[in-house]
Amino acid sequence: MSQEQILLPPGTLWTSVKQTTKHALQCGALQSIPTDFELIEQDGVKFLVRILANLNRKKAATEKQSPDFNPFLPYEQDLFVADISPTHVCILNKFNVVDHHLLIITRCFEEQESLLTQADFAAMGACLADFPGLVFYNGGKIAGASQRHKHLQIIPVADTEIPITPLLKTAKFADSLATIPGLPFVHAFTILNPDEEAEITLHKYHQLLQKVGIQAIDDNLQSGAYNLLATREWMLIVPRSAEEFTSISVNALGFAGALLVRNSEQMQLVKEVGPINVLKKVAFPL
């Protein structure tokens, strides 16, 4: 575990998640968005493509907000899950599509387009130590970020349940960094050790960024948009060229093999084009 100060008592996060979820549903703070889904297979990957059954609830709530509204400062107390560290707290995602979808947010305002820090990775590690999950980060609006306030996201899922896992097993390494032959766009991949310090994870993150041509500019801001995916075992970074493909928005979960469409027309388009080709269109093709 990291040398960063961690306030979260080990082994307590999952219990807190379930308790807060029950409370937030009862009081109406948690407003889950129902979905149906289809599995679309391409190149050995079974993509999970969800179709939103009802977006009206989220649309009505967001239309009432001013353009500079920050839902994380302050955050809703009814969504609070746990104090992670002096710099980070964990809350529920108010408009969740996946059960127990958590946000790891900074207590003070930090730009979503600023590079991740050692404190961010310490908070991430503390959460992943409690239960297996997929952490994802949308680095900038083009990468799918809907809020400017820095927030990592985590969904509870085992590595074996992540659709792109079969591709990751084919990783081609050059020293500590790798590429995945089945991903036809610019990316970089590395292995993580659950027991390593946040400082080491931060170093690997910077190696991945350098590999894909992203660097720090002006007060630690990123030079380009990107998506990050991480589990206890690995980390993947994909630079982004566009926010959407013909009105189909893509965030980091798309690169894990989970896409979200708004209607049957978009679902049909994904089937015709192919999920990997959709990802290729919003990344940088090789």
C-alpha positions as a Python dict, from the first residue, in 0.01 Angstrom:
ca = {
    (1, 'M'): (0, 0, 0),
    (2, 'S'): (108, 354, -64),
    (3, 'Q'): (296, 570, 183),
    (4, 'E'): (25, 831, 125),
    (5, 'Q'): (-204, 866, 426),
    (6, 'I'): (-512, 646, 382),
    (7, 'L'): (-817, 714, 602),
    (8, 'L'): (-1024, 423, 469),
    (9, 'P'): (-1017, 130, 714),
    (10, 'P'): (-919, -185, 520),
    (11, 'G'): (-1205, -417, 433),
    (12, 'T'): (-1483, -163, 494),
    (13, 'L'): (-1549, -4, 154),
    (14, 'W'): (-1777, -268, 3),
    (15, 'T'): (-2000, -271, 313),
    (16, 'S'): (-2022, 110, 297),
    (17, 'V'): (-2107, 94, -74),
    (18, 'K'): (-2400, -140, -12),
    (19, 'Q'): (-2527, 62, 286),
    (20, 'T'): (-2509, 394, 101),
    (21, 'T'): (-2673, 244, -208),
    (22, 'K'): (-2968, 121, -2),
    (23, 'H'): (-3004, 459, 170),
    (24, 'A'): (-2963, 663, -151),
    (25, 'L'): (-3227, 458, -332),
    (26, 'Q'): (-3472, 497, -45),
    (27, 'C'): (-3430, 876, -23),
    (28, 'G'): (-3422, 930, -400),
    (29, 'A'): (-3065, 1062, -421),
    (30, 'L'): (-2956, 770, -640),
    (31, 'Q'): (-3137, 780, -974),
    (32, 'S'): (-3036, 472, -1169),
    (33, 'I'): (-3086, 477, -1546),
    (34, 'P'): (-3241, 153, -1676),
    (35, 'T'): (-3084, -13, -1979),
    (36, 'D'): (-3122, -315, -2203),
    (37, 'F'): (-2815, -467, -2368),
    (38, 'E'): (-2690, -680, -2654),
    (39, 'L'): (-2360, -862, -2699),
    (40, 'I'): (-2188, -778, -3029),
    (41, 'E'): (-1882, -987, -3108),
    (42, 'Q'): (-1589, -863, -3316),
    (43, 'D'): (-1239, -1011, -3339),
    (44, 'G'): (-1294, -1239, -3041),
    (45, 'V'): (-1427, -964, -2813),
    (46, 'K'): (-1788, -981, -2694),
    (47, 'F'): (-1875, -612, -2664),
    (48, 'L'): (-2148, -527, -2415),
    (49, 'V'): (-2360, -262, -2585),
    (50, 'R'): (-2619, -106, -2357),
    (51, 'I'): (-2918, 83, -2491),
    (52, 'L'): (-3062, 350, -2264),
    (53, 'A'): (-3426, 288, -2182),
    (54, 'N'): (-3489, 632, -2031),
    (55, 'L'): (-3263, 938, -2025),
    (56, 'N'): (-3540, 1180, -1928),
    (57, 'R'): (-3456, 1167, -1558),
    (58, 'K'): (-3094, 1278, -1607),
    (59, 'K'): (-3187, 1527, -1879),
    (60, 'A'): (-3448, 1695, -1658),
    (61, 'A'): (-3203, 1723, -1368),
    (62, 'T'): (-2913, 1860, -1572),
    (63, 'E'): (-3128, 2114, -1759),
    (64, 'K'): (-3202, 2286, -1426),
    (65, 'Q'): (-2831, 2334, -1354),
    (66, 'S'): (-2630, 2642, -1438),
    (67, 'P'): (-2340, 2589, -1682),
    (68, 'D'): (-2080, 2622, -1404),
    (69, 'F'): (-2261, 2389, -1161),
    (70, 'N'): (-2022, 2151, -980),
    (71, 'P'): (-2199, 1842, -837),
    (72, 'F'): (-1887, 1748, -641),
    (73, 'L'): (-1833, 2076, -452),
    (74, 'P'): (-2023, 2021, -242),
    (75, 'Y'): (-2124, 1663, -316),
    (76, 'E'): (-2463, 1527, -203),
    (77, 'Q'): (-2427, 1387, 149),
    (78, 'D'): (-2679, 1113, 66),
    (79, 'L'): (-2433, 981, -196),
    (80, 'F'): (-2129, 981, 36),
    (81, 'V'): (-1964, 640, 73),
    (82, 'A'): (-1630, 688, 249),
    (83, 'D'): (-1334, 911, 325),
    (84, 'I'): (-1044, 764, 129),
    (85, 'S'): (-760, 1002, 215),
    (86, 'P'): (-701, 1365, 316),
    (87, 'T'): (-734, 1454, -54),
    (88, 'H'): (-1008, 1217, -181),
    (89, 'V'): (-1356, 1092, -96),
    (90, 'C'): (-1570, 821, -253),
    (91, 'I'): (-1933, 883, -353),
    (92, 'L'): (-2195, 703, -559),
    (93, 'N'): (-2252, 806, -920),
    (94, 'K'): (-2595, 969, -900),
    (95, 'F'): (-2709, 864, -1249),
    (96, 'N'): (-2566, 514, -1262),
    (97, 'V'): (-2608, 263, -1542),
    (98, 'V'): (-2396, -3, -1367),
    (99, 'D'): (-2477, -109, -1009),
    (100, 'H'): (-2244, 25, -739),
    (101, 'H'): (-2074, 271, -975),
    (102, 'L'): (-1842, 484, -760),
    (103, 'L'): (-1665, 815, -809),
    (104, 'I'): (-1331, 891, -645),
    (105, 'I'): (-1330, 1271, -627),
    (106, 'T'): (-1081, 1528, -503),
    (107, 'R'): (-1195, 1720, -196),
    (108, 'C'): (-1069, 2046, -344),
    (109, 'F'): (-1129, 2147, -704),
    (110, 'E'): (-876, 2011, -951),
    (111, 'E'): (-915, 2020, -1328),
    (112, 'Q'): (-1022, 1696, -1495),
    (113, 'E'): (-771, 1784, -1767),
    (114, 'S'): (-482, 1792, -1520),
    (115, 'L'): (-259, 1485, -1506),
    (116, 'L'): (-320, 1227, -1235),
    (117, 'T'): (-106, 1254, -922),
    (118, 'Q'): (44, 1021, -664),
    (119, 'A'): (-250, 1106, -434),
    (120, 'D'): (-494, 1000, -709),
    (121, 'F'): (-322, 664, -746),
    (122, 'A'): (-306, 616, -368),
    (123, 'A'): (-684, 666, -351),
    (124, 'M'): (-733, 431, -645),
    (125, 'G'): (-517, 166, -481),
    (126, 'A'): (-703, 192, -151),
    (127, 'C'): (-1034, 126, -327),
    (128, 'L'): (-903, -161, -541),
    (129, 'A'): (-753, -321, -230),
    (130, 'D'): (-1105, -365, -95),
    (131, 'F'): (-1271, -535, -392),
    (132, 'P'): (-1183, -620, -753),
    (133, 'G'): (-1288, -341, -984),
    (134, 'L'): (-1227, -156, -1307),
    (135, 'V'): (-1107, 201, -1261),
    (136, 'F'): (-1151, 439, -1551),
    (137, 'Y'): (-1067, 801, -1619),
    (138, 'N'): (-1196, 1028, -1892),
    (139, 'G'): (-913, 1276, -1942),
    (140, 'G'): (-1099, 1574, -2086),
    (141, 'K'): (-1428, 1650, -2261),
    (142, 'I'): (-1312, 1484, -2585),
    (143, 'A'): (-1247, 1168, -2381),
    (144, 'G'): (-1602, 1163, -2243),
    (145, 'A'): (-1571, 1371, -1925),
    (146, 'S'): (-1897, 1543, -1832),
    (147, 'Q'): (-1757, 1732, -1530),
    (148, 'R'): (-1450, 1956, -1493),
    (149, 'H'): (-1389, 1855, -1130),
    (150, 'K'): (-1135, 1571, -1123),
    (151, 'H'): (-1292, 1231, -1067),
    (152, 'L'): (-1176, 876, -1119),
    (153, 'Q'): (-1453, 618, -1153),
    (154, 'I'): (-1470, 257, -1042),
    (155, 'I'): (-1713, -26, -1105),
    (156, 'P'): (-1692, -359, -919),
    (157, 'V'): (-1597, -624, -1172),
    (158, 'A'): (-1350, -912, -1194),
    (159, 'D'): (-1085, -908, -1468),
    (160, 'T'): (-1249, -1212, -1628),
    (161, 'E'): (-1573, -1014, -1673),
    (162, 'I'): (-1407, -729, -1867),
    (163, 'P'): (-1481, -786, -2239),
    (164, 'I'): (-1133, -692, -2368),
    (165, 'T'): (-952, -933, -2133),
    (166, 'P'): (-891, -1193, -2410),
    (167, 'L'): (-708, -927, -2616),
    (168, 'L'): (-492, -820, -2323),
    (169, 'K'): (-354, -1172, -2294),
    (170, 'T'): (-189, -1121, -2635),
    (171, 'A'): (10, -815, -2521),
    (172, 'K'): (348, -770, -2691),
    (173, 'F'): (603, -629, -2447),
    (174, 'A'): (910, -416, -2507),
    (175, 'D'): (1062, -385, -2161),
    (176, 'S'): (779, -289, -1922),
    (177, 'L'): (543, -141, -2183),
    (178, 'A'): (327, -330, -2429),
    (179, 'T'): (87, -294, -2719),
    (180, 'I'): (-214, -514, -2791),
    (181, 'P'): (-214, -655, -3148),
    (182, 'G'): (-595, -656, -3165),
    (183, 'L'): (-632, -283, -3092),
    (184, 'P'): (-593, -94, -3425),
    (185, 'F'): (-531, 246, -3269),
    (186, 'V'): (-260, 422, -3067),
    (187, 'H'): (-243, 288, -2710),
    (188, 'A'): (-1, 169, -2441),
    (189, 'F'): (-37, -107, -2182),
    (190, 'T'): (152, -212, -1870),
    (191, 'I'): (127, -460, -1585),
    (192, 'L'): (53, -342, -1229),
    (193, 'N'): (132, -510, -899),
    (194, 'P'): (-141, -468, -634),
    (195, 'D'): (124, -439, -362),
    (196, 'E'): (331, -164, -523),
    (197, 'E'): (344, 193, -395),
    (198, 'A'): (138, 466, -557),
    (199, 'E'): (467, 631, -652),
    (200, 'I'): (551, 332, -874),
    (201, 'T'): (205, 332, -1033),
    (202, 'L'): (248, 704, -1102),
    (203, 'H'): (581, 634, -1273),
    (204, 'K'): (422, 368, -1493),
    (205, 'Y'): (140, 610, -1579),
    (206, 'H'): (394, 868, -1696),
    (207, 'Q'): (570, 602, -1903),
    (208, 'L'): (239, 517, -2075),
    (209, 'L'): (165, 884, -2142),
    (210, 'Q'): (511, 935, -2291),
    (211, 'K'): (464, 628, -2510),
    (212, 'V'): (144, 771, -2664),
    (213, 'G'): (278, 1126, -2693),
    (214, 'I'): (96, 1301, -2407),
    (215, 'Q'): (289, 1529, -2174),
    (216, 'A'): (240, 1786, -1901),
    (217, 'I'): (189, 2148, -2005),
    (218, 'D'): (100, 2464, -1810),
    (219, 'D'): (60, 2372, -1444),
    (220, 'N'): (37, 1994, -1495),
    (221, 'L'): (-241, 2007, -1755),
    (222, 'Q'): (-245, 1732, -2018),
    (223, 'S'): (-133, 1806, -2374),
    (224, 'G'): (-408, 1587, -2520),
    (225, 'A'): (-727, 1401, -2427),
    (226, 'Y'): (-704, 1035, -2330),
    (227, 'N'): (-883, 749, -2157),
    (228, 'L'): (-730, 539, -1881),
    (229, 'L'): (-839, 193, -1766),
    (230, 'A'): (-687, 12, -1467),
    (231, 'T'): (-742, -292, -1248),
    (232, 'R'): (-526, -443, -976),
    (233, 'E'): (-330, -615, -1252),
    (234, 'W'): (-288, -373, -1546),
    (235, 'M'): (-327, -22, -1688),
    (236, 'L'): (-416, 89, -2042),
    (237, 'I'): (-408, 439, -2195),
    (238, 'V'): (-570, 542, -2524),
    (239, 'P'): (-534, 897, -2665),
    (240, 'R'): (-855, 1044, -2808),
    (241, 'S'): (-913, 1228, -3136),
    (242, 'A'): (-1292, 1278, -3107),
    (243, 'E'): (-1566, 1270, -2844),
    (244, 'E'): (-1814, 1072, -3053),
    (245, 'F'): (-1870, 872, -3370),
    (246, 'T'): (-2179, 994, -3558),
    (247, 'S'): (-2347, 1103, -3230),
    (248, 'I'): (-2247, 786, -3039),
    (249, 'S'): (-2050, 915, -2739),
    (250, 'V'): (-1758, 703, -2623),
    (251, 'N'): (-1586, 719, -2285),
    (252, 'A'): (-1318, 501, -2126),
    (253, 'L'): (-1555, 207, -2077),
    (254, 'G'): (-1582, 179, -2455),
    (255, 'F'): (-1217, 71, -2464),
    (256, 'A'): (-1293, -192, -2199),
    (257, 'G'): (-1556, -333, -2435),
    (258, 'A'): (-1871, -162, -2304),
    (259, 'L'): (-2052, 89, -2525),
    (260, 'L'): (-2365, 292, -2457),
    (261, 'V'): (-2618, 389, -2725),
    (262, 'R'): (-2931, 601, -2704),
    (263, 'N'): (-3164, 421, -2942),
    (264, 'S'): (-3210, 122, -3175),
    (265, 'E'): (-3072, 318, -3472),
    (266, 'Q'): (-2740, 368, -3294),
    (267, 'M'): (-2739, 2, -3190),
    (268, 'Q'): (-2782, -100, -3553),
    (269, 'L'): (-2500, 134, -3657),
    (270, 'V'): (-2263, -28, -3406),
    (271, 'K'): (-2354, -370, -3550),
    (272, 'E'): (-2292, -253, -3906),
    (273, 'V'): (-1967, -65, -3842),
    (274, 'G'): (-1831, -298, -3573),
    (275, 'P'): (-1751, -191, -3214),
    (276, 'I'): (-1373, -195, -3263),
    (277, 'N'): (-1413, 28, -3569),
    (278, 'V'): (-1623, 271, -3363),
    (279, 'L'): (-1335, 291, -3114),
    (280, 'K'): (-1087, 337, -3397),
    (281, 'K'): (-1285, 639, -3522),
    (282, 'V'): (-1258, 823, -3188),
    (283, 'A'): (-893, 729, -3123),
    (284, 'F'): (-588, 761, -3351),
    (285, 'P'): (-590, 476, -3607),
    (286, 'L'): (-268, 285, -3665),
}
